């Protein structure tokens, strides 16, 4: 059945993948609400821009009057809330924007959603969903074993994860206090096409191709559980369509890798499909740099609840998803070169702790 869906942050990495997925694979009507910060890019949406089921409005979610008006006019069945400041290194250099968008912005979205929800008929109220998209980083760091589950206590460590943890608590409070029908997902590190070049995987691919040093933080032993972005957006649709109100769901890719292993896979894949002209391995470009302050050692997700209760599972292995991603960056230089010629030039971020 066709629903009307607001996607906040729909010009970002995951939001644009969700919008492309919903327009291509469902009958849903989508309104993308995005302020177009440095991370928002409408060129990620050219494939759907011509669809009569897609609309875009440039709005800062902290502008509560605009948020109320937009929700009222569009009359959504679902709000999927992805808009956020999302990069840990940037949160170390400048935490203020994270407090503003991730906390004040989420508050503004919740208030707008609640005002609208209260105006609905009982039947529409029952079917409405506010879906908040969050991260596994709110749970802090794991040592060599164990997994994050829906029961893991919150223990955020960076300004980014603290602001996301706060936003999760606000969403739960709006459910318990006001009855707003919410669902929350906490996912692991995403990767895939249209990923902003400051994040590890695209950064390494692009630096490989440019013949530049590949920066690996510390000894490269930090572990992340990688999730292919198209698997993630299928999980999001599953959760807002069939998830239980008031519940949270962990989303992970069953792909734990150390950062050094990730860089090795990129080098080895490029050695195979786009060898260096001097025939040396791209691994020659690896350089170890000072670790990120407060770098969490390991994140790993147990997504059993989402798999057993709602029937979702990832379709990509780490190797198949990485090959798709690397081929996409090789074939879409225009997209990332345009970003690189703008504000972000691939420089090191996240060293300002004093
Ligand atoms: N990327 C990951 O690996 C990952 C992992 C776990 C959770 N998440 C969460 O998923 C969501 C999306 O992440 P992403 O990687 O796509 O982020 P992103 O940085 O690529 O995109 C964020 C989008 O939000 C928009 N935005 C920022 N501030 C805004 C504001 N004040 N008003 C309106 N729009 C604003 C930006 O313009 C951008 O389009 C975030 O909430 C993030 O915390 C991401």
mmCIF file of C-alpha atoms and ligand atoms in Angstrom:
data_model
loop_
_atom_site.group_PDB
_atom_site.id
_atom_site.type_symbol
_atom_site.label_atom_id
_atom_site.label_comp_id
_atom_site.label_asym_id
_atom_site.label_seq_id
_atom_site.Cartn_x
_atom_site.Cartn_y
_atom_site.Cartn_z
ATOM 1 C CA UNK A 1 0.000 0.000 0.000
ATOM 2 C CA UNK A 2 1.277 3.459 -0.868
ATOM 3 C CA UNK A 3 2.265 5.600 2.132
ATOM 4 C CA UNK A 4 3.424 9.211 2.382
ATOM 5 C CA UNK A 5 6.900 9.288 3.884
ATOM 6 C CA UNK A 6 9.061 12.177 5.059
ATOM 7 C CA UNK A 7 12.767 11.322 4.918
ATOM 8 C CA UNK A 8 14.895 13.841 6.826
ATOM 9 C CA UNK A 9 18.515 13.923 5.682
ATOM 10 C CA UNK A 10 17.469 12.453 2.322
ATOM 11 C CA UNK A 11 20.372 14.146 0.531
ATOM 12 C CA UNK A 12 22.959 12.411 2.734
ATOM 13 C CA UNK A 13 24.628 9.041 2.271
ATOM 14 C CA UNK A 14 22.038 6.708 3.853
ATOM 15 C CA UNK A 15 19.053 9.024 3.346
ATOM 16 C CA UNK A 16 19.643 9.245 -0.410
ATOM 17 C CA UNK A 17 19.987 5.441 -0.594
ATOM 18 C CA UNK A 18 16.653 5.159 1.247
ATOM 19 C CA UNK A 19 14.968 7.645 -1.106
ATOM 20 C CA UNK A 20 16.341 5.864 -4.207
ATOM 21 C CA UNK A 21 15.210 2.512 -2.776
ATOM 22 C CA UNK A 22 11.682 3.698 -1.917
ATOM 23 C CA UNK A 23 11.134 5.338 -5.291
ATOM 24 C CA UNK A 24 12.526 2.340 -7.210
ATOM 25 C CA UNK A 25 11.091 -0.518 -5.153
ATOM 26 C CA UNK A 26 7.826 0.679 -3.590
ATOM 27 C CA UNK A 27 4.724 2.729 -4.316
ATOM 28 C CA UNK A 28 5.473 5.153 -1.463
ATOM 29 C CA UNK A 29 5.446 8.935 -1.964
ATOM 30 C CA UNK A 30 8.555 10.594 -0.533
ATOM 31 C CA UNK A 31 9.258 14.112 0.726
ATOM 32 C CA UNK A 32 12.972 14.665 1.288
ATOM 33 C CA UNK A 33 13.597 17.303 3.984
ATOM 34 C CA UNK A 34 17.235 18.354 4.080
ATOM 35 C CA UNK A 35 19.188 21.527 4.890
ATOM 36 C CA UNK A 36 21.928 20.616 2.361
ATOM 37 C CA UNK A 37 24.884 20.998 4.719
ATOM 38 C CA UNK A 38 28.359 20.056 3.447
ATOM 39 C CA UNK A 39 27.177 16.395 3.659
ATOM 40 C CA UNK A 40 23.981 16.828 1.637
ATOM 41 C CA UNK A 41 24.196 16.362 -2.086
ATOM 42 C CA UNK A 42 21.277 16.478 -4.511
ATOM 43 C CA UNK A 43 23.434 14.881 -7.202
ATOM 44 C CA UNK A 44 22.941 11.614 -5.279
ATOM 45 C CA UNK A 45 19.252 11.862 -6.210
ATOM 46 C CA UNK A 46 19.325 12.574 -9.950
ATOM 47 C CA UNK A 47 17.848 9.114 -10.692
ATOM 48 C CA UNK A 48 14.691 9.881 -8.720
ATOM 49 C CA UNK A 49 14.409 13.658 -9.163
ATOM 50 C CA UNK A 50 12.015 13.266 -12.126
ATOM 51 C CA UNK A 51 9.621 10.915 -10.307
ATOM 52 C CA UNK A 52 6.162 12.295 -9.526
ATOM 53 C CA UNK A 53 6.383 10.393 -6.204
ATOM 54 C CA UNK A 54 9.430 12.428 -5.089
ATOM 55 C CA UNK A 55 9.576 15.957 -3.639
ATOM 56 C CA UNK A 56 12.349 17.947 -1.980
ATOM 57 C CA UNK A 57 12.263 20.837 0.510
ATOM 58 C CA UNK A 58 15.375 22.572 1.783
ATOM 59 C CA UNK A 59 14.698 23.005 5.507
ATOM 60 C CA UNK A 60 16.831 23.131 8.628
ATOM 61 C CA UNK A 61 15.165 20.700 11.060
ATOM 62 C CA UNK A 62 16.040 23.055 13.943
ATOM 63 C CA UNK A 63 13.564 25.576 12.458
ATOM 64 C CA UNK A 64 10.584 24.307 14.424
ATOM 65 C CA UNK A 65 7.972 26.560 12.776
ATOM 66 C CA UNK A 66 9.015 25.324 9.312
ATOM 67 C CA UNK A 67 9.034 21.730 10.532
ATOM 68 C CA UNK A 68 5.485 22.017 11.926
ATOM 69 C CA UNK A 69 4.230 23.633 8.704
ATOM 70 C CA UNK A 70 5.947 21.080 6.451
ATOM 71 C CA UNK A 71 4.588 18.078 8.348
ATOM 72 C CA UNK A 72 1.087 19.577 8.431
ATOM 73 C CA UNK A 73 1.070 20.306 4.698
ATOM 74 C CA UNK A 74 2.501 16.955 3.581
ATOM 75 C CA UNK A 75 0.371 14.795 5.951
ATOM 76 C CA UNK A 76 2.855 11.910 6.300
ATOM 77 C CA UNK A 77 2.060 8.342 7.381
ATOM 78 C CA UNK A 78 5.698 7.856 8.336
ATOM 79 C CA UNK A 79 8.590 10.130 9.287
ATOM 80 C CA UNK A 80 12.016 8.517 8.910
ATOM 81 C CA UNK A 81 14.490 10.755 10.718
ATOM 82 C CA UNK A 82 18.055 10.525 9.408
ATOM 83 C CA UNK A 83 19.155 14.183 9.320
ATOM 84 C CA UNK A 84 22.174 14.538 11.578
ATOM 85 C CA UNK A 85 25.727 15.678 11.881
ATOM 86 C CA UNK A 86 27.330 12.270 11.420
ATOM 87 C CA UNK A 87 31.123 12.369 11.386
ATOM 88 C CA UNK A 88 32.952 11.543 14.643
ATOM 89 C CA UNK A 89 36.137 13.433 13.694
ATOM 90 C CA UNK A 90 34.130 16.587 12.926
ATOM 91 C CA UNK A 91 32.390 16.246 16.321
ATOM 92 C CA UNK A 92 35.773 16.379 18.037
ATOM 93 C CA UNK A 93 36.744 19.555 16.166
ATOM 94 C CA UNK A 94 33.347 21.264 16.576
ATOM 95 C CA UNK A 95 30.750 19.617 18.833
ATOM 96 C CA UNK A 96 28.303 22.571 18.762
ATOM 97 C CA UNK A 97 26.716 21.653 15.427
ATOM 98 C CA UNK A 98 26.146 18.104 16.731
ATOM 99 C CA UNK A 99 24.273 19.335 19.795
ATOM 100 C CA UNK A 100 22.220 21.629 17.597
ATOM 101 C CA UNK A 101 21.145 19.247 14.826
ATOM 102 C CA UNK A 102 21.185 15.902 16.631
ATOM 103 C CA UNK A 103 19.522 17.063 19.859
ATOM 104 C CA UNK A 104 17.673 20.331 19.148
ATOM 105 C CA UNK A 105 16.805 19.151 15.616
ATOM 106 C CA UNK A 106 15.413 15.835 16.869
ATOM 107 C CA UNK A 107 13.427 17.688 19.540
ATOM 108 C CA UNK A 108 11.987 19.935 16.825
ATOM 109 C CA UNK A 109 11.053 16.907 14.649
ATOM 110 C CA UNK A 110 9.413 15.159 17.621
ATOM 111 C CA UNK A 111 7.417 18.253 18.530
ATOM 112 C CA UNK A 112 6.266 18.727 14.924
ATOM 113 C CA UNK A 113 5.370 15.039 14.639
ATOM 114 C CA UNK A 114 3.439 15.076 17.933
ATOM 115 C CA UNK A 115 1.413 18.170 17.065
ATOM 116 C CA UNK A 116 0.463 16.604 13.719
ATOM 117 C CA UNK A 117 -0.187 13.130 15.209
ATOM 118 C CA UNK A 118 -2.579 14.590 17.771
ATOM 119 C CA UNK A 119 -4.664 16.049 14.929
ATOM 120 C CA UNK A 120 -5.189 12.629 13.273
ATOM 121 C CA UNK A 121 -8.148 10.230 13.502
ATOM 122 C CA UNK A 122 -7.712 7.273 15.880
ATOM 123 C CA UNK A 123 -7.085 4.918 12.942
ATOM 124 C CA UNK A 124 -4.435 7.191 11.401
ATOM 125 C CA UNK A 125 -2.846 7.718 14.811
ATOM 126 C CA UNK A 126 -2.513 3.940 15.225
ATOM 127 C CA UNK A 127 -0.795 3.517 11.839
ATOM 128 C CA UNK A 128 1.560 6.537 12.093
ATOM 129 C CA UNK A 129 5.291 5.878 12.725
ATOM 130 C CA UNK A 130 8.183 8.145 13.754
ATOM 131 C CA UNK A 131 11.285 6.148 12.838
ATOM 132 C CA UNK A 132 14.519 7.421 14.379
ATOM 133 C CA UNK A 133 17.773 6.245 12.772
ATOM 134 C CA UNK A 134 20.656 5.910 15.201
ATOM 135 C CA UNK A 135 24.020 4.275 15.604
ATOM 136 C CA UNK A 136 25.671 1.423 17.513
ATOM 137 C CA UNK A 137 28.194 4.014 18.760
ATOM 138 C CA UNK A 138 25.737 4.995 21.526
ATOM 139 C CA UNK A 139 26.692 1.751 23.304
ATOM 140 C CA UNK A 140 30.391 2.616 23.698
ATOM 141 C CA UNK A 141 33.194 0.185 22.956
ATOM 142 C CA UNK A 142 33.457 -3.612 23.159
ATOM 143 C CA UNK A 143 36.611 -5.576 23.912
ATOM 144 C CA UNK A 144 37.562 -8.692 21.913
ATOM 145 C CA UNK A 145 34.254 -10.486 22.401
ATOM 146 C CA UNK A 146 30.540 -9.824 22.939
ATOM 147 C CA UNK A 147 27.962 -8.045 20.791
ATOM 148 C CA UNK A 148 25.645 -5.051 21.129
ATOM 149 C CA UNK A 149 21.981 -6.028 21.469
ATOM 150 C CA UNK A 150 18.783 -4.061 22.094
ATOM 151 C CA UNK A 151 19.423 -4.571 25.848
ATOM 152 C CA UNK A 152 22.972 -3.133 25.918
ATOM 153 C CA UNK A 153 23.184 -0.091 28.243
ATOM 154 C CA UNK A 154 24.028 3.263 26.672
ATOM 155 C CA UNK A 155 27.648 4.387 27.165
ATOM 156 C CA UNK A 156 28.551 6.970 24.496
ATOM 157 C CA UNK A 157 32.148 8.253 24.335
ATOM 158 C CA UNK A 158 32.445 10.886 21.570
ATOM 159 C CA UNK A 159 30.523 14.163 21.156
ATOM 160 C CA UNK A 160 28.845 12.529 18.116
ATOM 161 C CA UNK A 161 27.732 9.377 19.938
ATOM 162 C CA UNK A 162 26.664 11.363 23.017
ATOM 163 C CA UNK A 163 24.449 13.585 20.856
ATOM 164 C CA UNK A 164 22.935 10.533 19.133
ATOM 165 C CA UNK A 165 22.382 8.801 22.497
ATOM 166 C CA UNK A 166 20.568 11.919 23.712
ATOM 167 C CA UNK A 167 18.378 11.917 20.609
ATOM 168 C CA UNK A 168 17.476 8.228 21.159
ATOM 169 C CA UNK A 169 16.410 9.071 24.723
ATOM 170 C CA UNK A 170 14.258 11.977 23.505
ATOM 171 C CA UNK A 171 12.502 9.666 21.019
ATOM 172 C CA UNK A 172 11.822 7.075 23.741
ATOM 173 C CA UNK A 173 10.557 9.853 26.030
ATOM 174 C CA UNK A 174 8.079 11.055 23.382
ATOM 175 C CA UNK A 175 6.780 7.454 23.154
ATOM 176 C CA UNK A 176 6.467 6.873 26.904
ATOM 177 C CA UNK A 177 5.268 10.371 27.836
ATOM 178 C CA UNK A 178 3.037 11.363 24.913
ATOM 179 C CA UNK A 179 2.292 8.028 23.209
ATOM 180 C CA UNK A 180 3.881 9.015 19.867
ATOM 181 C CA UNK A 181 4.296 5.712 17.947
ATOM 182 C CA UNK A 182 8.061 5.474 17.480
ATOM 183 C CA UNK A 183 10.542 2.840 16.295
ATOM 184 C CA UNK A 184 14.334 3.138 16.577
ATOM 185 C CA UNK A 185 17.111 1.413 14.663
ATOM 186 C CA UNK A 186 20.775 1.363 15.751
ATOM 187 C CA UNK A 187 23.065 0.324 12.940
ATOM 188 C CA UNK A 188 26.740 -0.350 12.449
ATOM 189 C CA UNK A 189 29.101 1.411 10.030
ATOM 190 C CA UNK A 190 27.590 1.712 6.561
ATOM 191 C CA UNK A 191 29.488 1.664 3.293
ATOM 192 C CA UNK A 192 28.533 1.762 -0.383
ATOM 193 C CA UNK A 193 28.019 4.151 -3.319
ATOM 194 C CA UNK A 194 27.560 7.927 -2.760
ATOM 195 C CA UNK A 195 29.505 7.876 0.542
ATOM 196 C CA UNK A 196 31.087 11.255 1.345
ATOM 197 C CA UNK A 197 34.855 11.025 0.688
ATOM 198 C CA UNK A 198 35.903 11.888 4.262
ATOM 199 C CA UNK A 199 34.784 8.451 5.564
ATOM 200 C CA UNK A 200 37.317 5.596 5.732
ATOM 201 C CA UNK A 201 36.316 3.425 2.757
ATOM 202 C CA UNK A 202 35.820 6.111 0.058
ATOM 203 C CA UNK A 203 38.810 8.053 1.427
ATOM 204 C CA UNK A 204 41.081 5.038 0.989
ATOM 205 C CA UNK A 205 39.739 4.188 -2.490
ATOM 206 C CA UNK A 206 40.273 7.760 -3.675
ATOM 207 C CA UNK A 207 43.737 8.069 -2.119
ATOM 208 C CA UNK A 208 44.729 4.746 -3.715
ATOM 209 C CA UNK A 209 43.770 6.117 -7.143
ATOM 210 C CA UNK A 210 45.559 9.435 -6.472
ATOM 211 C CA UNK A 211 48.790 7.612 -5.461
ATOM 212 C CA UNK A 212 48.640 9.248 -2.013
ATOM 213 C CA UNK A 213 49.459 7.745 1.424
ATOM 214 C CA UNK A 214 46.589 5.701 2.923
ATOM 215 C CA UNK A 215 46.136 6.916 6.517
ATOM 216 C CA UNK A 216 45.436 4.125 9.034
ATOM 217 C CA UNK A 217 44.700 5.307 12.594
ATOM 218 C CA UNK A 218 46.945 3.782 15.316
ATOM 219 C CA UNK A 219 47.807 0.193 14.437
ATOM 220 C CA UNK A 220 44.636 -0.329 12.389
ATOM 221 C CA UNK A 221 43.377 -2.874 14.929
ATOM 222 C CA UNK A 222 40.053 -1.149 15.730
ATOM 223 C CA UNK A 223 37.141 -3.340 14.666
ATOM 224 C CA UNK A 224 33.895 -2.240 12.992
ATOM 225 C CA UNK A 225 30.935 -4.302 11.756
ATOM 226 C CA UNK A 226 30.353 -3.157 8.164
ATOM 227 C CA UNK A 227 26.856 -2.913 6.681
ATOM 228 C CA UNK A 228 26.217 -2.412 2.952
ATOM 229 C CA UNK A 229 23.989 0.652 2.639
ATOM 230 C CA UNK A 230 21.375 -1.034 0.409
ATOM 231 C CA UNK A 231 20.999 -3.819 2.997
ATOM 232 C CA UNK A 232 20.508 -1.094 5.609
ATOM 233 C CA UNK A 233 17.757 0.736 3.732
ATOM 234 C CA UNK A 234 15.869 -2.556 3.201
ATOM 235 C CA UNK A 235 16.069 -2.988 6.977
ATOM 236 C CA UNK A 236 14.715 0.534 7.502
ATOM 237 C CA UNK A 237 11.702 -0.147 5.270
ATOM 238 C CA UNK A 238 11.087 -3.451 7.090
ATOM 239 C CA UNK A 239 11.162 -1.718 10.475
ATOM 240 C CA UNK A 240 8.878 1.231 9.707
ATOM 241 C CA UNK A 241 6.419 -1.074 7.919
ATOM 242 C CA UNK A 242 6.373 -4.007 10.379
ATOM 243 C CA UNK A 243 8.350 -3.091 13.527
ATOM 244 C CA UNK A 244 6.631 -3.056 16.926
ATOM 245 C CA UNK A 245 5.852 0.401 18.334
ATOM 246 C CA UNK A 246 8.247 1.553 21.071
ATOM 247 C CA UNK A 247 10.847 -1.050 20.039
ATOM 248 C CA UNK A 248 14.409 -0.637 18.891
ATOM 249 C CA UNK A 249 16.201 -2.942 16.457
ATOM 250 C CA UNK A 250 19.912 -3.500 15.902
ATOM 251 C CA UNK A 251 21.010 -3.581 12.237
ATOM 252 C CA UNK A 252 24.383 -5.123 11.383
ATOM 253 C CA UNK A 253 26.112 -6.696 8.408
ATOM 254 C CA UNK A 254 27.806 -9.741 10.049
ATOM 255 C CA UNK A 255 31.043 -8.288 8.678
ATOM 256 C CA UNK A 256 33.477 -7.530 11.480
ATOM 257 C CA UNK A 257 36.808 -6.335 10.130
ATOM 258 C CA UNK A 258 39.754 -4.433 11.589
ATOM 259 C CA UNK A 259 40.448 -1.115 9.880
ATOM 260 C CA UNK A 260 43.665 -2.578 8.504
ATOM 261 C CA UNK A 261 41.758 -5.542 7.030
ATOM 262 C CA UNK A 262 39.364 -3.083 5.357
ATOM 263 C CA UNK A 263 42.274 -1.189 3.806
ATOM 264 C CA UNK A 264 43.844 -4.474 2.670
ATOM 265 C CA UNK A 265 40.604 -5.569 0.941
ATOM 266 C CA UNK A 266 40.452 -2.237 -0.903
ATOM 267 C CA UNK A 267 44.120 -2.494 -1.975
ATOM 268 C CA UNK A 268 43.791 -6.129 -3.059
ATOM 269 C CA UNK A 269 40.564 -5.496 -4.998
ATOM 270 C CA UNK A 270 42.117 -2.523 -6.805
ATOM 271 C CA UNK A 271 45.295 -4.545 -7.484
ATOM 272 C CA UNK A 272 43.011 -6.996 -9.316
ATOM 273 C CA UNK A 273 40.645 -4.673 -11.174
ATOM 274 C CA UNK A 274 42.711 -1.437 -11.570
ATOM 275 C CA UNK A 275 46.421 -2.296 -11.027
ATOM 276 C CA UNK A 276 48.944 0.484 -10.433
ATOM 277 C CA UNK A 277 50.934 1.381 -13.541
ATOM 278 C CA UNK A 278 54.176 0.358 -11.746
ATOM 279 C CA UNK A 279 52.549 -3.035 -10.897
ATOM 280 C CA UNK A 280 53.323 -2.600 -7.161
ATOM 281 C CA UNK A 281 50.479 -3.292 -4.715
ATOM 282 C CA UNK A 282 48.400 -0.397 -3.406
ATOM 283 C CA UNK A 283 49.377 -1.774 0.041
ATOM 284 C CA UNK A 284 52.699 0.063 -0.505
ATOM 285 C CA UNK A 285 50.772 3.321 0.122
ATOM 286 C CA UNK A 286 49.634 2.375 3.664
ATOM 287 C CA UNK A 287 50.888 4.802 6.372
ATOM 288 C CA UNK A 288 50.096 4.529 10.076
ATOM 289 C CA UNK A 289 49.063 7.869 11.659
ATOM 290 C CA UNK A 290 48.330 9.018 15.239
ATOM 291 C CA UNK A 291 45.147 7.392 16.576
ATOM 292 C CA UNK A 292 41.833 9.258 16.922
ATOM 293 C CA UNK A 293 41.400 10.627 20.495
ATOM 294 C CA UNK A 294 39.073 8.306 22.456
ATOM 295 C CA UNK A 295 38.935 5.827 19.543
ATOM 296 C CA UNK A 296 36.452 3.054 20.529
ATOM 297 C CA UNK A 297 38.149 -0.333 20.107
ATOM 298 C CA UNK A 298 35.407 -2.560 18.732
ATOM 299 C CA UNK A 299 31.755 -2.378 17.684
ATOM 300 C CA UNK A 300 29.833 -5.549 16.798
ATOM 301 C CA UNK A 301 26.121 -6.083 16.360
ATOM 302 C CA UNK A 302 23.804 -8.972 17.127
ATOM 303 C CA UNK A 303 20.878 -8.410 14.729
ATOM 304 C CA UNK A 304 18.978 -11.560 15.785
ATOM 305 C CA UNK A 305 15.839 -9.641 16.801
ATOM 306 C CA UNK A 306 15.461 -7.984 13.386
ATOM 307 C CA UNK A 307 16.204 -11.277 11.627
ATOM 308 C CA UNK A 308 13.901 -13.541 13.655
ATOM 309 C CA UNK A 309 11.018 -11.150 14.399
ATOM 310 C CA UNK A 310 10.881 -9.197 11.124
ATOM 311 C CA UNK A 311 12.634 -11.552 8.672
ATOM 312 C CA UNK A 312 15.382 -9.185 7.442
ATOM 313 C CA UNK A 313 18.895 -10.330 6.630
ATOM 314 C CA UNK A 314 21.824 -8.725 4.775
ATOM 315 C CA UNK A 315 22.180 -9.846 1.148
ATOM 316 C CA UNK A 316 25.798 -8.733 0.648
ATOM 317 C CA UNK A 317 28.943 -10.246 2.131
ATOM 318 C CA UNK A 318 31.711 -7.772 2.951
ATOM 319 C CA UNK A 319 33.633 -8.884 -0.151
ATOM 320 C CA UNK A 320 30.663 -8.590 -2.577
ATOM 321 C CA UNK A 321 29.602 -5.213 -1.128
ATOM 322 C CA UNK A 322 33.155 -3.887 -1.273
ATOM 323 C CA UNK A 323 33.598 -4.916 -4.887
ATOM 324 C CA UNK A 324 30.333 -3.143 -5.827
ATOM 325 C CA UNK A 325 31.464 -0.061 -3.897
ATOM 326 C CA UNK A 326 34.948 0.092 -5.410
ATOM 327 C CA UNK A 327 33.575 -0.367 -8.946
ATOM 328 C CA UNK A 328 31.069 2.446 -8.266
ATOM 329 C CA UNK A 329 33.869 4.854 -7.236
ATOM 330 C CA UNK A 330 35.840 3.901 -10.353
ATOM 331 C CA UNK A 331 32.825 4.531 -12.591
ATOM 332 C CA UNK A 332 31.565 7.705 -10.883
ATOM 333 C CA UNK A 333 34.578 9.978 -10.593
ATOM 334 C CA UNK A 334 32.414 12.997 -11.532
ATOM 335 C CA UNK A 335 30.380 12.621 -8.317
ATOM 336 C CA UNK A 336 33.315 12.584 -5.888
ATOM 337 C CA UNK A 337 35.591 14.908 -7.845
ATOM 338 C CA UNK A 338 32.901 17.592 -7.644
ATOM 339 C CA UNK A 339 32.872 17.206 -3.847
ATOM 340 C CA UNK A 340 36.654 17.243 -3.674
ATOM 341 C CA UNK A 341 36.906 20.413 -5.702
ATOM 342 C CA UNK A 342 34.623 22.077 -3.131
ATOM 343 C CA UNK A 343 35.032 22.384 0.603
ATOM 344 C CA UNK A 344 36.553 19.024 1.518
ATOM 345 C CA UNK A 345 40.004 18.151 0.160
ATOM 346 C CA UNK A 346 40.663 14.856 1.989
ATOM 347 C CA UNK A 347 42.596 16.436 4.869
ATOM 348 C CA UNK A 348 42.867 14.874 8.349
ATOM 349 C CA UNK A 349 40.001 15.862 10.705
ATOM 350 C CA UNK A 350 39.389 15.227 14.418
ATOM 351 C CA UNK A 351 42.667 16.156 16.082
ATOM 352 C CA UNK A 352 41.425 19.233 17.986
ATOM 353 C CA UNK A 353 40.988 18.042 21.584
ATOM 354 C CA UNK A 354 42.156 21.196 23.294
HETATM 355 N N1 LIG B 1 26.939 6.445 8.009
HETATM 356 C C1 LIG B 1 26.961 5.519 8.945
HETATM 357 O O1 LIG B 1 27.783 4.580 8.912
HETATM 358 C C2 LIG B 1 25.946 5.552 10.076
HETATM 359 C C3 LIG B 1 25.982 4.544 11.024
HETATM 360 C C4 LIG B 1 25.038 4.561 12.053
HETATM 361 C C5 LIG B 1 24.070 5.537 12.102
HETATM 362 N N2 LIG B 1 24.056 6.528 11.178
HETATM 363 C C6 LIG B 1 23.003 7.552 11.268
HETATM 364 O O2 LIG B 1 22.276 7.528 10.049
HETATM 365 C C7 LIG B 1 21.860 8.849 9.719
HETATM 366 C C8 LIG B 1 22.327 9.208 8.331
HETATM 367 O O3 LIG B 1 23.744 9.091 8.283
HETATM 368 P P1 LIG B 1 24.556 9.465 6.963
HETATM 369 O O4 LIG B 1 25.835 8.741 7.013
HETATM 370 O O5 LIG B 1 23.666 9.336 5.775
HETATM 371 O O6 LIG B 1 24.824 11.018 7.233
HETATM 372 P P2 LIG B 1 25.294 12.150 6.220
HETATM 373 O O7 LIG B 1 26.194 13.036 7.004
HETATM 374 O O8 LIG B 1 25.790 11.557 4.951
HETATM 375 O O9 LIG B 1 23.933 12.910 5.863
HETATM 376 C C9 LIG B 1 23.268 13.719 6.795
HETATM 377 C C10 LIG B 1 22.234 14.539 6.031
HETATM 378 O O10 LIG B 1 21.530 15.330 6.990
HETATM 379 C C11 LIG B 1 21.422 16.655 6.486
HETATM 380 N N3 LIG B 1 21.380 17.584 7.614
HETATM 381 C C12 LIG B 1 22.363 17.836 8.528
HETATM 382 N N4 LIG B 1 21.965 18.771 9.396
HETATM 383 C C13 LIG B 1 20.681 19.088 9.054
HETATM 384 C C14 LIG B 1 19.713 19.985 9.581
HETATM 385 N N5 LIG B 1 19.988 20.758 10.652
HETATM 386 N N6 LIG B 1 18.500 20.034 8.986
HETATM 387 C C15 LIG B 1 18.220 19.279 7.921
HETATM 388 N N7 LIG B 1 19.101 18.429 7.360
HETATM 389 C C16 LIG B 1 20.312 18.347 7.917
HETATM 390 C C17 LIG B 1 22.680 16.861 5.653
HETATM 391 O O11 LIG B 1 22.516 17.900 4.700
HETATM 392 C C18 LIG B 1 22.839 15.494 5.006
HETATM 393 O O12 LIG B 1 22.130 15.404 3.794
HETATM 394 C C19 LIG B 1 22.410 9.764 10.813
HETATM 395 O O13 LIG B 1 21.388 10.012 11.739
HETATM 396 C C20 LIG B 1 23.536 8.959 11.440
HETATM 397 O O14 LIG B 1 23.722 9.300 12.790
HETATM 398 C C21 LIG B 1 24.981 6.550 10.166
#
